[in-house]
Amino acid sequence: MSKVILKKGREESLLRFHPWVFSGAIAQIVGNPAEGDVVSVWAGDGSLLGCGHYQIGSIAVRMLSFGQEHLSDAFWAESIAAAFQARKAFGLVDNASTNCYRLVHGEGDGLPGLIVDYYDGVCVMQAHSVGMFRAKKQIAEALRIVYGQSLKAVYDKSSGTAPFKAGLDLVDGYLYKAEGFAGSESTVLENGHKFLVNWNEGQKTGFFLDQRENRASVQRYAAGRNVLNLFCYTGGFSVYALAGGAKHVDSVDSSARAMAMVDRNVALNGFTEHTSYCADAIEFLGKCEDGKYDLMIVDPPAFAKHRGVLKNALRAYQRLNAAAISKVAPGGIIFTFSCSQVVDKEAFALAVFSAAASVGRRVRIMDRLCQPADHAVSIYHPEGEYLKGLVLYVE
Ligand code: SAH
């Protein structure tokens, strides 16, 4: 096994369980590791720090174990079991009204580079690192151990997330199927609402589980309101708003496939007061008449995927929010979000503040929102916090 030896003093963050070794912190690599190999990591003074997945890039090692030179045979089953126990503590396991959740959230669960979402017995995994991609069989096996007979399937959907430069054979498909399991779609329950999830064709793993609690919050404010759900994807917020007694909901997304799913999800829950628009959300908002809506949800895709585009992203958030604040009816409510990891909550709040100031209306912050507990954040890796939202009341 290859050894990665750090420069003197560069072990500090690892001693505090931060899971990344940056290439600039490395003094020497002993051996010739391939991408995705497990390597041991040593401080400059010769003491062992742990082991992790090696990869070429600015993050050279993603730590899997602190204090051990090798991964034990039980590593994968123990790590997945620990993530499962945490979901149990969050109240998401054997929950009569919610049977979908994020089981593994990368660094937040001590498994950097791995995402696993659970949809009523079907686990959908996405590897973001070469090491996790190469470990997918062990991961599927560990899921079988943890869920036992109740596991229906494990689907690998890493083709869009694993580093393509590494020359991996990136073809999505099932790593496990229980006897009799068929189909690439399932109806799951979230807070008692039904949603179709298609892990095969949908975005990410098929559903945005990170908005579960924020959707419940929309439900509480929706009674009697005329709602606009921008960037609606498969209509999560729309269904909750209708369940909360909204007068009518208009949903907008540029993806035709997503809009077809919105119609099915609205019908599945027995609602009718809904209209779908397959359109550019920003243009739609620009053209909509002032005061038509008194509840808006603005949940765009990440405008900044890396630091280099931060300034432009902040301007885009400001413009979008200014349009929403100027159009919402007096006494209206806006749920506005950013899922860009590089835009922290202060920067986002500043962009929304600038938006309000440019419009000149009185705006109160009613609530501050974030990602739910199953999108775990390690206290040693605050970079894992990515979803933030504000609930605004506009006079
Ligand atoms: N609110 C959703 C998740 C939104 S993800 C939920 O609760 O499930 C972001 C969505 O924005 C994606 O569905 C994507 O198709 C859509 N999108 C991206 N750019 C867009 C644009 N310019 N106009 C409308 N929709 C857009």
mmCIF file of C-alpha atoms in Angstrom, residues 22-386:
data_model
loop_
_atom_site.group_PDB
_atom_site.id
_atom_site.type_symbol
_atom_site.label_atom_id
_atom_site.label_comp_id
_atom_site.label_asym_id
_atom_site.label_seq_id
_atom_site.Cartn_x
_atom_site.Cartn_y
_atom_site.Cartn_z
ATOM 1 C CA PHE A 22 -4.770 18.831 -0.306
ATOM 2 C CA SER A 23 -2.029 18.037 -2.812
ATOM 3 C CA GLY A 24 -0.074 21.093 -1.606
ATOM 4 C CA ALA A 25 0.239 19.566 1.879
ATOM 5 C CA ILE A 26 2.076 16.467 0.631
ATOM 6 C CA ALA A 27 5.855 16.194 1.060
ATOM 7 C CA GLN A 28 6.287 12.753 -0.494
ATOM 8 C CA ILE A 29 4.393 9.792 -1.884
ATOM 9 C CA VAL A 30 6.041 6.435 -1.280
ATOM 10 C CA GLY A 31 4.870 3.957 -3.914
ATOM 11 C CA ASN A 32 2.927 4.574 -7.080
ATOM 12 C CA PRO A 33 -0.768 4.690 -6.163
ATOM 13 C CA ALA A 34 -3.445 4.443 -8.837
ATOM 14 C CA GLU A 35 -6.445 6.737 -8.606
ATOM 15 C CA GLY A 36 -8.958 5.288 -6.187
ATOM 16 C CA ASP A 37 -6.426 3.218 -4.250
ATOM 17 C CA VAL A 38 -6.558 3.308 -0.464
ATOM 18 C CA VAL A 39 -3.358 4.951 0.754
ATOM 19 C CA SER A 40 -2.086 5.481 4.298
ATOM 20 C CA VAL A 41 -1.395 9.044 5.420
ATOM 21 C CA TRP A 42 1.461 10.007 7.742
ATOM 22 C CA ALA A 43 2.491 13.233 9.493
ATOM 23 C CA GLY A 44 5.923 14.727 8.795
ATOM 24 C CA ASP A 45 7.162 13.396 12.159
ATOM 25 C CA GLY A 46 6.366 9.808 11.117
ATOM 26 C CA SER A 47 3.134 9.345 13.079
ATOM 27 C CA LEU A 48 0.185 7.601 11.429
ATOM 28 C CA LEU A 49 -2.862 9.747 10.664
ATOM 29 C CA GLY A 50 -5.131 7.271 8.882
ATOM 30 C CA CYS A 51 -6.048 6.139 5.392
ATOM 31 C CA GLY A 52 -8.220 7.239 2.515
ATOM 32 C CA HIS A 53 -8.887 7.259 -1.218
ATOM 33 C CA TYR A 54 -6.148 8.657 -3.399
ATOM 34 C CA GLN A 55 -7.016 10.788 -6.412
ATOM 35 C CA ILE A 56 -5.158 13.137 -8.748
ATOM 36 C CA GLY A 57 -6.362 16.694 -8.185
ATOM 37 C CA SER A 58 -6.320 19.414 -5.580
ATOM 38 C CA ILE A 59 -7.930 17.068 -3.026
ATOM 39 C CA ALA A 60 -5.371 14.255 -3.148
ATOM 40 C CA VAL A 61 -6.752 12.034 -0.389
ATOM 41 C CA ARG A 62 -10.292 11.725 0.963
ATOM 42 C CA MET A 63 -9.959 10.252 4.449
ATOM 43 C CA LEU A 64 -12.012 7.178 5.298
ATOM 44 C CA SER A 65 -10.460 6.169 8.588
ATOM 45 C CA PHE A 66 -8.514 8.117 11.204
ATOM 46 C CA GLY A 67 -5.880 6.216 13.148
ATOM 47 C CA GLN A 68 -5.921 3.029 11.006
ATOM 48 C CA GLU A 69 -3.369 2.211 8.323
ATOM 49 C CA HIS A 70 -5.793 -0.057 6.392
ATOM 50 C CA LEU A 71 -9.551 -0.306 6.033
ATOM 51 C CA SER A 72 -10.824 -3.239 8.060
ATOM 52 C CA ASP A 73 -12.899 -5.934 6.303
ATOM 53 C CA ALA A 74 -15.946 -4.632 8.144
ATOM 54 C CA PHE A 75 -15.310 -0.999 7.200
ATOM 55 C CA TRP A 76 -18.098 -0.598 4.640
ATOM 56 C CA ALA A 77 -20.764 -2.438 6.615
ATOM 57 C CA GLU A 78 -19.847 -0.559 9.803
ATOM 58 C CA SER A 79 -19.843 2.841 8.111
ATOM 59 C CA ILE A 80 -23.181 2.275 6.365
ATOM 60 C CA ALA A 81 -24.646 0.889 9.603
ATOM 61 C CA ALA A 82 -23.503 4.041 11.436
ATOM 62 C CA ALA A 83 -25.195 6.230 8.811
ATOM 63 C CA PHE A 84 -28.357 4.119 9.146
ATOM 64 C CA GLN A 85 -28.313 4.460 12.955
ATOM 65 C CA ALA A 86 -28.096 8.237 12.576
ATOM 66 C CA ARG A 87 -31.147 8.238 10.232
ATOM 67 C CA LYS A 88 -32.947 6.159 12.837
ATOM 68 C CA ALA A 89 -32.107 8.792 15.442
ATOM 69 C CA PHE A 90 -33.434 11.482 13.086
ATOM 70 C CA GLY A 91 -36.769 9.588 13.017
ATOM 71 C CA LEU A 92 -36.576 8.642 9.356
ATOM 72 C CA VAL A 93 -36.480 4.847 9.668
ATOM 73 C CA ASP A 94 -39.778 2.940 10.009
ATOM 74 C CA ASN A 95 -41.595 6.225 9.666
ATOM 75 C CA ALA A 96 -45.204 5.742 8.571
ATOM 76 C CA SER A 97 -45.385 9.003 6.602
ATOM 77 C CA THR A 98 -41.873 9.244 5.097
ATOM 78 C CA ASN A 99 -40.093 6.331 3.433
ATOM 79 C CA CYS A 100 -37.360 8.180 1.540
ATOM 80 C CA TYR A 101 -34.268 9.897 2.889
ATOM 81 C CA ARG A 102 -30.579 10.422 2.260
ATOM 82 C CA LEU A 103 -28.724 7.535 3.849
ATOM 83 C CA VAL A 104 -25.161 8.664 3.112
ATOM 84 C CA HIS A 105 -24.177 12.297 2.660
ATOM 85 C CA GLY A 106 -20.457 12.149 1.839
ATOM 86 C CA GLU A 107 -18.171 13.901 4.296
ATOM 87 C CA GLY A 108 -21.084 14.405 6.718
ATOM 88 C CA ASP A 109 -21.189 10.632 7.189
ATOM 89 C CA GLY A 110 -17.443 10.036 7.102
ATOM 90 C CA LEU A 111 -17.670 8.683 3.544
ATOM 91 C CA PRO A 112 -16.297 11.482 1.355
ATOM 92 C CA GLY A 113 -17.271 11.084 -2.280
ATOM 93 C CA LEU A 114 -20.360 8.928 -1.677
ATOM 94 C CA ILE A 115 -24.061 9.768 -1.839
ATOM 95 C CA VAL A 116 -26.755 7.155 -1.203
ATOM 96 C CA ASP A 117 -30.453 8.040 -1.329
ATOM 97 C CA TYR A 118 -33.051 5.580 -0.050
ATOM 98 C CA TYR A 119 -36.424 5.293 -1.808
ATOM 99 C CA ASP A 120 -38.644 2.783 -0.027
ATOM 100 C CA GLY A 121 -36.210 -0.113 -0.300
ATOM 101 C CA VAL A 122 -34.281 1.069 -3.357
ATOM 102 C CA CYS A 123 -30.853 2.605 -2.724
ATOM 103 C CA VAL A 124 -29.503 4.912 -5.416
ATOM 104 C CA MET A 125 -25.776 5.637 -5.116
ATOM 105 C CA GLN A 126 -23.655 8.298 -6.744
ATOM 106 C CA ALA A 127 -19.869 8.159 -6.527
ATOM 107 C CA HIS A 128 -18.170 11.549 -6.743
ATOM 108 C CA SER A 129 -14.659 10.104 -6.428
ATOM 109 C CA VAL A 130 -12.706 7.369 -8.204
ATOM 110 C CA GLY A 131 -12.271 5.479 -4.930
ATOM 111 C CA MET A 132 -16.011 5.344 -4.233
ATOM 112 C CA PHE A 133 -16.713 4.311 -7.811
ATOM 113 C CA ARG A 134 -14.245 1.457 -7.504
ATOM 114 C CA ALA A 135 -15.753 0.448 -4.139
ATOM 115 C CA LYS A 136 -19.318 0.241 -5.439
ATOM 116 C CA LYS A 137 -19.596 -3.547 -5.129
ATOM 117 C CA GLN A 138 -18.509 -3.424 -1.480
ATOM 118 C CA ILE A 139 -20.952 -0.569 -0.893
ATOM 119 C CA ALA A 140 -23.821 -2.572 -2.420
ATOM 120 C CA GLU A 141 -22.861 -5.555 -0.267
ATOM 121 C CA ALA A 142 -22.817 -3.354 2.852
ATOM 122 C CA LEU A 143 -26.296 -2.030 1.986
ATOM 123 C CA ARG A 144 -27.523 -5.616 1.767
ATOM 124 C CA ILE A 145 -26.123 -6.360 5.205
ATOM 125 C CA VAL A 146 -27.675 -3.245 6.753
ATOM 126 C CA TYR A 147 -31.146 -3.499 5.166
ATOM 127 C CA GLY A 148 -31.366 -7.298 4.926
ATOM 128 C CA GLN A 149 -34.508 -8.712 3.297
ATOM 129 C CA SER A 150 -36.139 -5.311 2.996
ATOM 130 C CA LEU A 151 -33.635 -4.148 0.357
ATOM 131 C CA LYS A 152 -35.238 -4.196 -3.097
ATOM 132 C CA ALA A 153 -32.399 -2.884 -5.253
ATOM 133 C CA VAL A 154 -29.174 -0.916 -5.382
ATOM 134 C CA TYR A 155 -28.770 1.311 -8.425
ATOM 135 C CA ASP A 156 -25.494 2.977 -9.360
ATOM 136 C CA LYS A 157 -25.993 6.376 -10.976
ATOM 137 C CA SER A 158 -22.423 7.637 -11.047
ATOM 138 C CA SER A 159 -22.096 8.364 -14.761
ATOM 139 C CA GLY A 160 -22.740 12.065 -14.222
ATOM 140 C CA THR A 161 -20.822 12.434 -10.958
ATOM 141 C CA ALA A 162 -17.667 10.259 -11.017
ATOM 142 C CA PRO A 163 -14.571 11.980 -12.461
ATOM 143 C CA PHE A 164 -14.753 11.189 -16.168
ATOM 144 C CA LYS A 165 -11.058 11.972 -16.719
ATOM 145 C CA ALA A 166 -10.074 8.894 -14.729
ATOM 146 C CA GLY A 167 -11.041 6.615 -17.611
ATOM 147 C CA LEU A 168 -13.646 4.691 -15.594
ATOM 148 C CA ASP A 169 -16.269 2.543 -17.250
ATOM 149 C CA LEU A 170 -19.168 4.853 -16.438
ATOM 150 C CA VAL A 171 -22.356 2.951 -17.205
ATOM 151 C CA ASP A 172 -25.275 3.282 -14.799
ATOM 152 C CA GLY A 173 -27.071 0.155 -13.691
ATOM 153 C CA TYR A 174 -28.190 -2.144 -10.918
ATOM 154 C CA LEU A 175 -25.614 -3.507 -8.504
ATOM 155 C CA TYR A 176 -28.291 -5.606 -6.832
ATOM 156 C CA LYS A 177 -31.896 -6.551 -7.482
ATOM 157 C CA ALA A 178 -34.040 -8.652 -5.182
ATOM 158 C CA GLU A 179 -35.979 -11.435 -6.825
ATOM 159 C CA GLY A 180 -39.071 -10.123 -8.535
ATOM 160 C CA PHE A 181 -37.918 -6.503 -8.499
ATOM 161 C CA ALA A 182 -38.690 -4.659 -11.723
ATOM 162 C CA GLY A 183 -38.991 -1.098 -12.943
ATOM 163 C CA SER A 184 -36.984 2.086 -12.640
ATOM 164 C CA GLU A 185 -39.636 4.072 -10.856
ATOM 165 C CA SER A 186 -41.297 3.984 -7.487
ATOM 166 C CA THR A 187 -43.928 5.926 -5.576
ATOM 167 C CA VAL A 188 -42.539 7.113 -2.278
ATOM 168 C CA LEU A 189 -44.120 8.866 0.680
ATOM 169 C CA GLU A 190 -42.772 12.126 2.037
ATOM 170 C CA ASN A 191 -44.603 13.597 5.036
ATOM 171 C CA GLY A 192 -47.655 11.657 3.864
ATOM 172 C CA HIS A 193 -47.551 12.986 0.278
ATOM 173 C CA LYS A 194 -46.966 10.665 -2.672
ATOM 174 C CA PHE A 195 -44.192 11.275 -5.182
ATOM 175 C CA LEU A 196 -43.050 9.364 -8.221
ATOM 176 C CA VAL A 197 -39.296 8.961 -8.269
ATOM 177 C CA ASN A 198 -37.483 7.813 -11.389
ATOM 178 C CA TRP A 199 -33.823 7.202 -10.530
ATOM 179 C CA ASN A 200 -33.079 6.121 -14.077
ATOM 180 C CA GLU A 201 -34.207 9.236 -15.924
ATOM 181 C CA GLY A 202 -34.543 11.865 -13.198
ATOM 182 C CA GLN A 203 -32.022 14.505 -12.136
ATOM 183 C CA LYS A 204 -29.506 13.588 -9.404
ATOM 184 C CA THR A 205 -30.812 10.392 -7.774
ATOM 185 C CA GLY A 206 -34.388 11.134 -8.901
ATOM 186 C CA PHE A 207 -35.750 13.466 -6.225
ATOM 187 C CA PHE A 208 -34.534 16.446 -4.192
ATOM 188 C CA LEU A 209 -34.789 15.010 -0.708
ATOM 189 C CA ASP A 210 -33.031 18.015 0.791
ATOM 190 C CA GLN A 211 -36.167 20.191 0.621
ATOM 191 C CA ARG A 212 -38.375 17.872 2.731
ATOM 192 C CA GLU A 213 -38.641 20.112 5.799
ATOM 193 C CA ASN A 214 -38.794 23.310 3.775
ATOM 194 C CA ARG A 215 -41.691 21.900 1.746
ATOM 195 C CA ALA A 216 -43.504 21.201 5.026
ATOM 196 C CA SER A 217 -42.927 24.833 5.928
ATOM 197 C CA VAL A 218 -44.518 25.969 2.630
ATOM 198 C CA GLN A 219 -47.544 23.816 3.475
ATOM 199 C CA ARG A 220 -48.010 25.783 6.704
ATOM 200 C CA TYR A 221 -48.130 29.134 4.894
ATOM 201 C CA ALA A 222 -50.110 28.153 1.786
ATOM 202 C CA ALA A 223 -53.779 28.356 2.858
ATOM 203 C CA GLY A 224 -55.829 30.495 0.501
ATOM 204 C CA ARG A 225 -52.788 31.694 -1.440
ATOM 205 C CA ASN A 226 -52.113 31.938 -5.135
ATOM 206 C CA VAL A 227 -48.778 30.154 -5.477
ATOM 207 C CA LEU A 228 -45.959 30.300 -8.023
ATOM 208 C CA ASN A 229 -43.378 27.480 -7.765
ATOM 209 C CA LEU A 230 -40.335 28.403 -9.848
ATOM 210 C CA PHE A 231 -37.702 25.754 -10.711
ATOM 211 C CA CYS A 232 -40.242 23.206 -9.481
ATOM 212 C CA TYR A 233 -38.548 20.003 -10.781
ATOM 213 C CA THR A 234 -41.096 17.209 -10.063
ATOM 214 C CA GLY A 235 -43.377 19.513 -8.065
ATOM 215 C CA GLY A 236 -42.404 18.829 -4.468
ATOM 216 C CA PHE A 237 -43.308 22.306 -3.211
ATOM 217 C CA SER A 238 -46.438 22.380 -5.414
ATOM 218 C CA VAL A 239 -47.956 19.271 -3.825
ATOM 219 C CA TYR A 240 -47.283 20.564 -0.300
ATOM 220 C CA ALA A 241 -48.764 23.984 -1.150
ATOM 221 C CA LEU A 242 -51.921 22.310 -2.478
ATOM 222 C CA ALA A 243 -52.090 20.130 0.625
ATOM 223 C CA GLY A 244 -51.849 23.298 2.697
ATOM 224 C CA GLY A 245 -54.968 24.694 1.029
ATOM 225 C CA ALA A 246 -53.485 26.906 -1.697
ATOM 226 C CA LYS A 247 -56.133 28.448 -3.965
ATOM 227 C CA HIS A 248 -54.101 27.604 -7.074
ATOM 228 C CA VAL A 249 -50.504 26.639 -7.872
ATOM 229 C CA ASP A 250 -48.566 27.441 -11.049
ATOM 230 C CA SER A 251 -45.401 25.343 -11.448
ATOM 231 C CA VAL A 252 -42.541 26.256 -13.784
ATOM 232 C CA ASP A 253 -39.484 24.292 -14.898
ATOM 233 C CA SER A 254 -37.494 24.247 -18.136
ATOM 234 C CA SER A 255 -37.357 20.441 -18.174
ATOM 235 C CA ALA A 256 -40.268 18.855 -20.089
ATOM 236 C CA ARG A 257 -39.591 15.533 -18.389
ATOM 237 C CA ALA A 258 -39.826 17.161 -14.963
ATOM 238 C CA MET A 259 -43.090 18.891 -15.896
ATOM 239 C CA ALA A 260 -44.638 15.586 -16.988
ATOM 240 C CA MET A 261 -43.776 14.233 -13.539
ATOM 241 C CA VAL A 262 -45.315 17.298 -11.830
ATOM 242 C CA ASP A 263 -48.658 16.573 -13.495
ATOM 243 C CA ARG A 264 -48.493 12.958 -12.390
ATOM 244 C CA ASN A 265 -47.519 13.916 -8.819
ATOM 245 C CA VAL A 266 -50.304 16.481 -8.491
ATOM 246 C CA ALA A 267 -52.854 13.929 -9.770
ATOM 247 C CA LEU A 268 -51.453 11.176 -7.571
ATOM 248 C CA ASN A 269 -52.252 13.287 -4.514
ATOM 249 C CA GLY A 270 -55.754 14.066 -5.746
ATOM 250 C CA PHE A 271 -55.324 17.792 -6.460
ATOM 251 C CA THR A 272 -56.650 19.748 -9.441
ATOM 252 C CA GLU A 273 -56.036 23.463 -8.792
ATOM 253 C CA HIS A 274 -52.734 23.403 -10.636
ATOM 254 C CA THR A 275 -51.182 24.516 -13.931
ATOM 255 C CA SER A 276 -47.845 23.366 -15.373
ATOM 256 C CA TYR A 277 -45.587 25.567 -17.469
ATOM 257 C CA CYS A 278 -42.531 24.186 -19.229
ATOM 258 C CA ALA A 279 -40.625 27.455 -19.501
ATOM 259 C CA ASP A 280 -37.612 29.453 -18.470
ATOM 260 C CA ALA A 281 -38.376 30.501 -14.898
ATOM 261 C CA ILE A 282 -36.623 33.849 -15.156
ATOM 262 C CA GLU A 283 -38.504 34.820 -18.322
ATOM 263 C CA PHE A 284 -41.775 33.566 -16.832
ATOM 264 C CA LEU A 285 -41.283 35.736 -13.751
ATOM 265 C CA GLY A 286 -40.303 38.727 -15.886
ATOM 266 C CA LYS A 287 -43.542 38.492 -17.856
ATOM 267 C CA CYS A 288 -45.908 37.739 -14.963
ATOM 268 C CA GLU A 289 -48.279 40.474 -13.896
ATOM 269 C CA ASP A 290 -47.543 42.356 -10.663
ATOM 270 C CA GLY A 291 -49.416 41.070 -7.631
ATOM 271 C CA LYS A 292 -50.744 37.893 -9.276
ATOM 272 C CA TYR A 293 -49.077 35.618 -6.704
ATOM 273 C CA ASP A 294 -48.973 35.951 -2.941
ATOM 274 C CA LEU A 295 -46.686 32.978 -2.287
ATOM 275 C CA MET A 296 -43.612 32.297 -4.393
ATOM 276 C CA ILE A 297 -41.024 29.545 -4.189
ATOM 277 C CA VAL A 298 -37.694 30.317 -5.850
ATOM 278 C CA ASP A 299 -35.385 27.276 -5.804
ATOM 279 C CA PRO A 300 -32.929 27.582 -8.704
ATOM 280 C CA PRO A 301 -30.114 25.154 -9.524
ATOM 281 C CA ALA A 302 -26.673 26.043 -8.120
ATOM 282 C CA PHE A 303 -25.644 29.262 -9.864
ATOM 283 C CA ALA A 304 -22.046 28.848 -8.648
ATOM 284 C CA LYS A 305 -20.501 25.401 -8.955
ATOM 285 C CA HIS A 306 -17.059 26.746 -8.002
ATOM 286 C CA ARG A 307 -15.468 29.857 -6.514
ATOM 287 C CA GLY A 308 -14.387 31.269 -9.879
ATOM 288 C CA VAL A 309 -17.951 32.215 -10.773
ATOM 289 C CA LEU A 310 -19.037 33.432 -7.340
ATOM 290 C CA LYS A 311 -19.421 37.087 -8.290
ATOM 291 C CA ASN A 312 -21.647 36.339 -11.279
ATOM 292 C CA ALA A 313 -23.681 33.909 -9.217
ATOM 293 C CA LEU A 314 -24.332 36.489 -6.502
ATOM 294 C CA ARG A 315 -25.484 38.939 -9.163
ATOM 295 C CA ALA A 316 -27.805 36.278 -10.604
ATOM 296 C CA TYR A 317 -29.324 35.590 -7.150
ATOM 297 C CA GLN A 318 -29.778 39.321 -6.659
ATOM 298 C CA ARG A 319 -31.540 39.806 -10.022
ATOM 299 C CA LEU A 320 -33.812 36.794 -9.565
ATOM 300 C CA ASN A 321 -34.809 37.817 -6.038
ATOM 301 C CA ALA A 322 -35.343 41.433 -7.064
ATOM 302 C CA ALA A 323 -37.797 40.232 -9.711
ATOM 303 C CA ALA A 324 -39.639 38.043 -7.197
ATOM 304 C CA ILE A 325 -39.791 40.792 -4.538
ATOM 305 C CA SER A 326 -41.060 43.339 -7.038
ATOM 306 C CA LYS A 327 -43.784 41.021 -8.420
ATOM 307 C CA VAL A 328 -45.207 39.432 -5.269
ATOM 308 C CA ALA A 329 -48.566 40.772 -4.029
ATOM 309 C CA PRO A 330 -48.650 43.041 -0.958
ATOM 310 C CA GLY A 331 -48.563 40.813 2.120
ATOM 311 C CA GLY A 332 -46.961 38.098 0.005
ATOM 312 C CA ILE A 333 -44.476 35.470 1.088
ATOM 313 C CA ILE A 334 -41.347 34.351 -0.776
ATOM 314 C CA PHE A 335 -39.394 31.165 -0.059
ATOM 315 C CA THR A 336 -36.009 31.776 -1.669
ATOM 316 C CA PHE A 337 -33.112 29.313 -1.766
ATOM 317 C CA SER A 338 -29.535 28.791 -2.839
ATOM 318 C CA CYS A 339 -27.966 25.343 -3.079
ATOM 319 C CA SER A 340 -24.550 26.650 -4.183
ATOM 320 C CA GLN A 341 -22.019 25.358 -1.685
ATOM 321 C CA VAL A 342 -19.611 28.260 -2.351
ATOM 322 C CA VAL A 343 -22.320 30.848 -1.579
ATOM 323 C CA ASP A 344 -22.478 30.881 2.232
ATOM 324 C CA LYS A 345 -25.547 31.996 4.134
ATOM 325 C CA GLU A 346 -24.189 35.485 4.809
ATOM 326 C CA ALA A 347 -23.400 36.058 1.127
ATOM 327 C CA PHE A 348 -26.848 34.779 0.135
ATOM 328 C CA ALA A 349 -28.588 36.984 2.696
ATOM 329 C CA LEU A 350 -26.593 39.949 1.363
ATOM 330 C CA ALA A 351 -27.683 39.182 -2.222
ATOM 331 C CA VAL A 352 -31.339 39.039 -1.110
ATOM 332 C CA PHE A 353 -30.895 42.225 0.952
ATOM 333 C CA SER A 354 -29.472 44.005 -2.117
ATOM 334 C CA ALA A 355 -32.407 42.696 -4.138
ATOM 335 C CA ALA A 356 -34.934 44.082 -1.631
ATOM 336 C CA ALA A 357 -33.106 47.409 -1.424
ATOM 337 C CA SER A 358 -33.060 47.764 -5.211
ATOM 338 C CA VAL A 359 -36.825 47.214 -5.361
ATOM 339 C CA GLY A 360 -37.505 49.472 -2.386
ATOM 340 C CA ARG A 361 -40.284 47.428 -0.725
ATOM 341 C CA ARG A 362 -40.458 46.647 2.987
ATOM 342 C CA VAL A 363 -39.340 43.074 3.601
ATOM 343 C CA ARG A 364 -39.253 41.092 6.846
ATOM 344 C CA ILE A 365 -37.287 37.879 7.304
ATOM 345 C CA MET A 366 -39.814 35.403 8.723
ATOM 346 C CA ASP A 367 -37.577 32.361 8.857
ATOM 347 C CA ARG A 368 -34.151 31.005 7.901
ATOM 348 C CA LEU A 369 -33.994 27.549 6.357
ATOM 349 C CA CYS A 370 -31.296 24.956 5.767
ATOM 350 C CA GLN A 371 -30.764 21.320 4.757
ATOM 351 C CA PRO A 372 -32.339 18.574 6.909
ATOM 352 C CA ALA A 373 -30.482 16.263 9.293
ATOM 353 C CA ASP A 374 -30.115 13.402 6.790
ATOM 354 C CA HIS A 375 -28.008 15.750 4.639
ATOM 355 C CA ALA A 376 -25.526 15.487 7.465
ATOM 356 C CA VAL A 377 -22.778 18.004 8.123
ATOM 357 C CA SER A 378 -19.663 16.965 10.028
ATOM 358 C CA ILE A 379 -18.821 19.600 12.620
ATOM 359 C CA TYR A 380 -15.213 19.327 11.389
ATOM 360 C CA HIS A 381 -16.224 19.932 7.769
ATOM 361 C CA PRO A 382 -18.510 22.974 7.700
ATOM 362 C CA GLU A 383 -18.049 23.089 3.902
ATOM 363 C CA GLY A 384 -20.739 20.380 3.838
ATOM 364 C CA GLU A 385 -23.434 22.974 4.548
ATOM 365 C CA TYR A 386 -24.822 23.966 1.162
#
